[in-house]
Tab-separated table of C-alpha atoms in Angstrom:
chain	number	residue	atom	x	y	z
A	1	UNK	CA	6.449	12.767	-17.434
A	2	UNK	CA	2.937	14.230	-17.321
A	3	UNK	CA	1.957	12.208	-20.398
A	4	UNK	CA	3.403	9.072	-18.856
A	5	UNK	CA	1.384	9.680	-15.681
A	6	UNK	CA	-1.810	10.267	-17.685
A	7	UNK	CA	-1.237	6.954	-19.478
A	8	UNK	CA	-0.240	4.996	-16.383
A	9	UNK	CA	-2.871	6.057	-13.835
A	10	UNK	CA	-5.905	4.795	-15.832
A	11	UNK	CA	-4.040	1.509	-16.317
A	12	UNK	CA	-3.401	1.149	-12.566
A	13	UNK	CA	-6.927	2.135	-11.527
A	14	UNK	CA	-8.398	-0.409	-13.948
A	15	UNK	CA	-5.841	-3.098	-13.070
A	16	UNK	CA	-6.636	-3.350	-9.345
A	17	UNK	CA	-10.419	-3.913	-9.588
A	18	UNK	CA	-9.748	-6.258	-12.528
A	19	UNK	CA	-7.386	-8.289	-10.341
A	20	UNK	CA	-10.035	-8.276	-7.603
A	21	UNK	CA	-12.627	-9.565	-10.087
A	22	UNK	CA	-10.356	-12.314	-11.434
A	23	UNK	CA	-9.341	-13.296	-7.909
A	24	UNK	CA	-12.962	-13.425	-6.785
A	25	UNK	CA	-13.906	-15.655	-9.725
A	26	UNK	CA	-11.006	-18.001	-8.956
A	27	UNK	CA	-11.940	-18.159	-5.262
A	28	UNK	CA	-15.576	-18.900	-6.086
A	29	UNK	CA	-14.493	-21.662	-8.429
A	30	UNK	CA	-12.151	-23.417	-6.001
A	31	UNK	CA	-14.363	-22.685	-2.968
A	32	UNK	CA	-11.729	-21.149	-0.678
A	33	UNK	CA	-12.205	-18.115	1.580
A	34	UNK	CA	-9.985	-15.053	1.262
A	35	UNK	CA	-10.594	-11.421	2.104
A	36	UNK	CA	-10.862	-8.623	-0.459
A	37	UNK	CA	-7.172	-7.706	-0.375
A	38	UNK	CA	-5.922	-11.248	-0.866
A	39	UNK	CA	-8.460	-11.603	-3.688
A	40	UNK	CA	-6.562	-8.837	-5.504
A	41	UNK	CA	-3.317	-10.732	-4.913
A	42	UNK	CA	-4.832	-13.970	-6.249
A	43	UNK	CA	-6.160	-12.159	-9.305
A	44	UNK	CA	-2.760	-10.586	-9.948
A	45	UNK	CA	-0.831	-13.850	-9.763
A	46	UNK	CA	-3.514	-15.542	-11.886
A	47	UNK	CA	-2.940	-12.985	-14.640
A	48	UNK	CA	0.825	-13.587	-14.452
A	49	UNK	CA	0.171	-17.339	-14.716
A	50	UNK	CA	-2.140	-16.859	-17.736
A	51	UNK	CA	0.503	-14.817	-19.545
A	52	UNK	CA	3.091	-17.464	-18.685
A	53	UNK	CA	0.995	-20.312	-20.093
A	54	UNK	CA	0.002	-18.474	-23.276
A	55	UNK	CA	3.563	-17.257	-23.862
A	56	UNK	CA	5.047	-20.766	-23.651
A	57	UNK	CA	4.666	-21.353	-27.443
A	58	UNK	CA	6.499	-18.084	-28.114
A	59	UNK	CA	9.321	-19.021	-25.742
A	60	UNK	CA	9.694	-22.620	-26.923
A	61	UNK	CA	9.510	-21.849	-30.657
A	62	UNK	CA	11.177	-18.406	-30.423
A	63	UNK	CA	8.324	-16.802	-32.343
A	64	UNK	CA	8.250	-13.150	-33.499
A	65	UNK	CA	7.297	-10.329	-31.130
A	66	UNK	CA	3.977	-9.997	-32.948
A	67	UNK	CA	2.754	-13.112	-31.091
A	68	UNK	CA	3.487	-11.455	-27.737
A	69	UNK	CA	1.616	-8.304	-28.728
A	70	UNK	CA	-1.434	-10.097	-30.150
A	71	UNK	CA	-1.777	-12.465	-27.180
A	72	UNK	CA	-1.311	-9.579	-24.739
A	73	UNK	CA	-4.024	-7.567	-26.478
A	74	UNK	CA	-6.350	-10.597	-26.500
A	75	UNK	CA	-5.881	-11.052	-22.744
A	76	UNK	CA	-6.453	-7.332	-22.177
A	77	UNK	CA	-9.626	-7.378	-24.286
A	78	UNK	CA	-10.921	-10.441	-22.422
A	79	UNK	CA	-10.332	-8.699	-19.086
A	80	UNK	CA	-12.141	-5.607	-20.332
A	81	UNK	CA	-15.150	-7.749	-21.325
A	82	UNK	CA	-15.127	-9.370	-17.864
A	83	UNK	CA	-15.018	-5.936	-16.224
A	84	UNK	CA	-18.065	-4.853	-18.200
A	85	UNK	CA	-19.926	-8.109	-17.564
A	86	UNK	CA	-19.285	-8.066	-13.796
A	87	UNK	CA	-19.263	-4.299	-13.323
A	88	UNK	CA	-21.641	-4.513	-10.337
A	89	UNK	CA	-19.106	-6.722	-8.572
A	90	UNK	CA	-16.286	-4.196	-8.828
A	91	UNK	CA	-18.012	-0.804	-8.898
A	92	UNK	CA	-17.531	-0.234	-5.164
A	93	UNK	CA	-13.882	-1.304	-5.147
A	94	UNK	CA	-12.460	2.168	-4.519
A	95	UNK	CA	-14.884	2.983	-1.711
A	96	UNK	CA	-12.482	1.195	0.631
A	97	UNK	CA	-10.258	3.688	2.482
A	98	UNK	CA	-7.528	1.064	2.815
A	99	UNK	CA	-7.190	0.849	-0.974
A	100	UNK	CA	-6.416	4.577	-1.196
A	101	UNK	CA	-3.967	4.227	1.662
A	102	UNK	CA	-2.262	1.351	-0.111
A	103	UNK	CA	-1.992	3.339	-3.354
A	104	UNK	CA	-0.483	6.290	-1.493
A	105	UNK	CA	2.030	4.082	0.315
A	106	UNK	CA	2.958	2.230	-2.880
A	107	UNK	CA	3.741	5.463	-4.735
A	108	UNK	CA	5.713	6.869	-1.785
A	109	UNK	CA	7.647	3.623	-1.509
A	110	UNK	CA	8.319	3.529	-5.274
A	111	UNK	CA	9.673	7.076	-5.400
A	112	UNK	CA	11.607	6.552	-2.148
A	113	UNK	CA	13.184	3.492	-3.709
A	114	UNK	CA	14.030	5.382	-6.901
A	115	UNK	CA	15.639	8.167	-4.847
A	116	UNK	CA	17.753	5.893	-2.634
A	117	UNK	CA	19.186	3.538	-5.258
A	118	UNK	CA	22.849	4.497	-5.786
A	119	UNK	CA	23.137	6.311	-9.134
A	120	UNK	CA	26.467	4.750	-10.029
A	121	UNK	CA	25.195	1.213	-9.481
A	122	UNK	CA	21.497	1.077	-10.180
A	123	UNK	CA	20.944	-2.690	-10.353
A	124	UNK	CA	23.502	-5.255	-11.362
A	125	UNK	CA	21.137	-7.093	-13.743
A	126	UNK	CA	19.587	-4.051	-15.444
A	127	UNK	CA	22.103	-4.531	-18.238
A	128	UNK	CA	20.520	-7.926	-18.895
A	129	UNK	CA	16.775	-7.543	-18.356
A	130	UNK	CA	16.168	-4.115	-19.898
A	131	UNK	CA	17.862	-5.021	-23.224
A	132	UNK	CA	16.171	-8.446	-23.081
A	133	UNK	CA	12.698	-6.898	-22.816
A	134	UNK	CA	13.455	-4.202	-25.385
A	135	UNK	CA	14.775	-6.693	-27.953
A	136	UNK	CA	11.868	-9.092	-27.465
A	137	UNK	CA	9.425	-6.233	-28.063
A	138	UNK	CA	10.475	-5.923	-31.714
A	139	UNK	CA	12.153	-8.951	-33.238
A	140	UNK	CA	11.468	-11.737	-35.693
A	141	UNK	CA	12.920	-14.287	-33.267
A	142	UNK	CA	12.619	-14.041	-29.492
A	143	UNK	CA	15.706	-14.494	-27.314
A	144	UNK	CA	18.051	-14.204	-30.293
A	145	UNK	CA	20.585	-11.759	-28.813
A	146	UNK	CA	22.846	-11.824	-25.793
A	147	UNK	CA	21.372	-8.793	-23.960
A	148	UNK	CA	24.516	-7.522	-22.252
A	149	UNK	CA	26.617	-7.353	-25.415
A	150	UNK	CA	24.025	-7.324	-28.220
A	151	UNK	CA	25.522	-10.197	-30.224
A	152	UNK	CA	23.226	-12.595	-32.066
A	153	UNK	CA	22.820	-16.076	-30.577
A	154	UNK	CA	20.644	-19.096	-31.333
A	155	UNK	CA	19.070	-18.849	-27.888
A	156	UNK	CA	19.817	-17.484	-24.445
A	157	UNK	CA	20.308	-20.052	-21.682
A	158	UNK	CA	17.218	-22.188	-21.240
A	159	UNK	CA	16.366	-20.835	-17.776
A	160	UNK	CA	15.928	-17.285	-19.033
A	161	UNK	CA	13.962	-18.410	-22.084
A	162	UNK	CA	11.037	-19.617	-20.004
A	163	UNK	CA	10.398	-16.558	-17.834
A	164	UNK	CA	7.206	-15.174	-19.344
A	165	UNK	CA	7.131	-12.300	-16.849
A	166	UNK	CA	9.741	-10.385	-18.829
A	167	UNK	CA	7.756	-10.938	-22.010
A	168	UNK	CA	4.951	-9.023	-20.288
A	169	UNK	CA	7.453	-6.177	-20.073
A	170	UNK	CA	8.126	-6.644	-23.795
A	171	UNK	CA	4.373	-6.455	-24.413
A	172	UNK	CA	4.186	-3.103	-22.599
A	173	UNK	CA	7.145	-1.820	-24.624
A	174	UNK	CA	5.570	-2.996	-27.887
A	175	UNK	CA	2.382	-1.056	-27.065
A	176	UNK	CA	4.540	1.960	-26.199
A	177	UNK	CA	6.275	1.653	-29.582
A	178	UNK	CA	2.880	1.666	-31.318
A	179	UNK	CA	1.625	4.705	-29.413
A	180	UNK	CA	4.722	6.895	-29.163
A	181	UNK	CA	4.399	8.172	-32.723
A	182	UNK	CA	0.675	8.843	-32.406
A	183	UNK	CA	0.932	10.735	-29.097
A	184	UNK	CA	4.464	12.108	-29.636
A	185	UNK	CA	5.789	10.346	-26.527
A	186	UNK	CA	9.394	11.264	-25.704
A	187	UNK	CA	10.141	9.297	-22.531
A	188	UNK	CA	12.295	6.159	-22.503
A	189	UNK	CA	10.963	2.615	-22.571
A	190	UNK	CA	12.738	2.187	-19.212
A	191	UNK	CA	10.087	4.455	-17.677
A	192	UNK	CA	7.393	2.178	-19.116
A	193	UNK	CA	8.948	-0.851	-17.424
A	194	UNK	CA	9.452	0.888	-14.072
A	195	UNK	CA	5.922	2.316	-13.903
A	196	UNK	CA	3.891	-0.482	-15.484
A	197	UNK	CA	5.752	-3.300	-13.723
A	198	UNK	CA	7.223	-1.819	-10.509
A	199	UNK	CA	4.347	0.270	-9.145
A	200	UNK	CA	1.727	-2.521	-9.530
A	201	UNK	CA	4.135	-4.911	-7.804
A	202	UNK	CA	4.665	-2.516	-4.895
A	203	UNK	CA	0.893	-2.055	-4.672
A	204	UNK	CA	0.236	-5.810	-4.648
A	205	UNK	CA	2.944	-6.214	-1.996
A	206	UNK	CA	1.131	-3.850	0.370
A	207	UNK	CA	-2.269	-5.357	-0.447
A	208	UNK	CA	-0.918	-8.851	0.229
A	209	UNK	CA	0.553	-7.835	3.564
A	210	UNK	CA	-2.672	-6.047	4.549
A	211	UNK	CA	-4.709	-9.055	3.439
A	212	UNK	CA	-2.591	-11.459	5.487
A	213	UNK	CA	-2.854	-9.201	8.524
A	214	UNK	CA	-6.654	-8.987	8.206
A	215	UNK	CA	-7.212	-12.663	7.390
A	216	UNK	CA	-9.330	-13.966	10.249
A	217	UNK	CA	-7.609	-17.375	10.544
A	218	UNK	CA	-4.351	-15.767	11.672
A	219	UNK	CA	-3.537	-15.395	15.370
A	220	UNK	CA	-2.469	-12.062	16.851
A	221	UNK	CA	1.150	-13.226	16.950
A	222	UNK	CA	1.067	-14.178	13.280
A	223	UNK	CA	-0.451	-10.801	12.383
A	224	UNK	CA	2.286	-9.006	14.332
A	225	UNK	CA	4.919	-11.016	12.442
A	226	UNK	CA	3.378	-9.998	9.107
A	227	UNK	CA	3.321	-6.347	10.211
A	228	UNK	CA	7.005	-6.560	11.147
A	229	UNK	CA	7.738	-8.216	7.819
A	230	UNK	CA	5.938	-5.411	6.005
A	231	UNK	CA	7.805	-2.752	8.003
A	232	UNK	CA	11.089	-4.480	7.200
A	233	UNK	CA	10.441	-4.180	3.462
A	234	UNK	CA	9.055	-0.657	3.679
A	235	UNK	CA	11.533	0.983	6.062
A	236	UNK	CA	14.801	-0.936	6.206
A	237	UNK	CA	15.462	-2.073	2.663
A	238	UNK	CA	15.285	1.329	0.915
A	239	UNK	CA	17.709	2.948	3.400
A	240	UNK	CA	21.015	3.133	1.529
A	241	UNK	CA	21.781	-0.569	1.503
A	242	UNK	CA	23.624	-1.514	-1.670
A	243	UNK	CA	23.135	-5.239	-1.206
A	244	UNK	CA	19.374	-5.108	-0.853
A	245	UNK	CA	18.813	-2.224	-3.260
A	246	UNK	CA	20.745	-3.890	-6.033
A	247	UNK	CA	19.655	-7.481	-5.560
A	248	UNK	CA	16.202	-7.594	-4.008
A	249	UNK	CA	14.627	-4.186	-4.328
A	250	UNK	CA	14.118	-3.707	-8.041
A	251	UNK	CA	10.355	-3.671	-8.342
A	252	UNK	CA	10.171	-4.755	-11.963
A	253	UNK	CA	12.232	-7.896	-11.354
A	254	UNK	CA	10.835	-11.358	-10.783
A	255	UNK	CA	13.234	-11.862	-7.879
A	256	UNK	CA	11.649	-8.975	-5.975
A	257	UNK	CA	8.120	-10.148	-6.777
A	258	UNK	CA	8.874	-13.711	-5.720
A	259	UNK	CA	10.483	-12.821	-2.411
A	260	UNK	CA	8.145	-10.051	-1.295
A	261	UNK	CA	4.747	-11.033	-2.717
A	262	UNK	CA	4.513	-14.702	-3.618
A	263	UNK	CA	6.430	-16.518	-0.894
A	264	UNK	CA	4.670	-14.935	2.145
A	265	UNK	CA	1.302	-15.660	0.525
A	266	UNK	CA	2.490	-19.121	-0.551
A	267	UNK	CA	3.479	-20.022	3.017
A	268	UNK	CA	0.104	-18.889	4.306
A	269	UNK	CA	-1.755	-20.984	1.707
A	270	UNK	CA	0.289	-24.136	2.338
A	271	UNK	CA	0.073	-23.924	6.127
A	272	UNK	CA	-3.652	-23.113	6.300
A	273	UNK	CA	-5.185	-24.921	3.321
A	274	UNK	CA	-3.013	-28.013	2.766
A	275	UNK	CA	-5.892	-30.269	3.888
A	276	UNK	CA	-8.441	-28.610	1.591
A	277	UNK	CA	-9.060	-30.720	-1.515
A	278	UNK	CA	-9.260	-27.713	-3.887
A	279	UNK	CA	-6.176	-25.844	-2.754
A	280	UNK	CA	-4.117	-27.745	-5.320
A	281	UNK	CA	-5.610	-25.541	-8.031
A	282	UNK	CA	-4.345	-22.429	-6.289
A	283	UNK	CA	-0.944	-24.074	-5.950
A	284	UNK	CA	-0.867	-24.674	-9.705
A	285	UNK	CA	-1.465	-20.966	-10.285
A	286	UNK	CA	1.284	-20.105	-7.806
A	287	UNK	CA	3.714	-22.528	-9.444
A	288	UNK	CA	3.142	-21.079	-12.925
A	289	UNK	CA	3.581	-17.580	-11.496
A	290	UNK	CA	6.835	-18.528	-9.782
A	291	UNK	CA	8.122	-20.116	-13.002
A	292	UNK	CA	7.260	-16.889	-14.794
A	293	UNK	CA	9.045	-14.669	-12.290
A	294	UNK	CA	12.508	-16.174	-11.879
A	295	UNK	CA	14.594	-19.125	-13.033
A	296	UNK	CA	15.679	-20.033	-9.476
A	297	UNK	CA	12.029	-20.764	-8.658
A	298	UNK	CA	12.279	-23.952	-10.714
A	299	UNK	CA	14.514	-25.383	-8.001
A	300	UNK	CA	12.529	-23.796	-5.193
A	301	UNK	CA	9.340	-25.454	-6.429
A	302	UNK	CA	11.012	-28.861	-6.127
A	303	UNK	CA	12.008	-28.043	-2.547
A	304	UNK	CA	8.499	-26.776	-1.777
A	305	UNK	CA	6.926	-29.957	-3.139
A	306	UNK	CA	9.219	-32.005	-0.910
A	307	UNK	CA	8.228	-29.922	2.147
A	308	UNK	CA	4.556	-30.270	1.229
A	309	UNK	CA	5.013	-34.044	1.043
A	310	UNK	CA	6.394	-33.984	4.574
A	311	UNK	CA	3.418	-31.917	5.725
A	312	UNK	CA	1.038	-34.514	4.330
A	313	UNK	CA	2.858	-37.215	6.276
A	314	UNK	CA	2.537	-35.384	9.619
């Protein structure tokens, strides 16, 4: 566990300022105004969207895992170069007391969640997504087994084949497989998924809520509603509720990320920027991220587009 922590913490502390940098560059490009905390959120979802787009060839053609690993390393190297190039922009990132508070809350929330999930029924879809990510981390043909039973298939149902978010999990596992022999790592790949996918998601959730609360365009009533929303996720959901724990509250899952991170931010963007000519670019990023997270978002995007059409007619 100590070795896992030593590997994970540098990743997390580099990830957040990197997301802030990417988000800031996106905001400057599309000329929209967001505070520091929402910039981190925008950077995070942009990275998810980039992985989704670059992983499309692998998903469509069912390429070997090597493609996932190489593309993931190329993205990571590009981000590292950007961090070095724009170091002055991010060097003061951790001087913000709210960031440390968010990190503390995210870790408390993560471990609280892990302690309150019923042991006999951890998450009803773990038997699908964990084997799916593990198989796709080391195979000559992606999506070539039925995860729950392990039998070979030509392809899993189309919806699950186009969720690049879980291939990011496979990328993390593939790196773990490369390093475990070198560093004599004994922990399970499940720990890799939970730390490298869940904790960042919890952290982005809190940063998004804080960013929405501090966004100057919001009224006091709207800020109170976002605070209540945040408290609902933080306090109520982890308290021994099988329905929420097993369906919504698995931090590594795209369902959790969609419902807790993307949709509150999405609603804010649509309601406050729908008349801005450049907000369509941010919507494209959000759409690719939603497609990456969960198959049901394909249908939700159609509904959202219809609602946005109505907004334009008002």
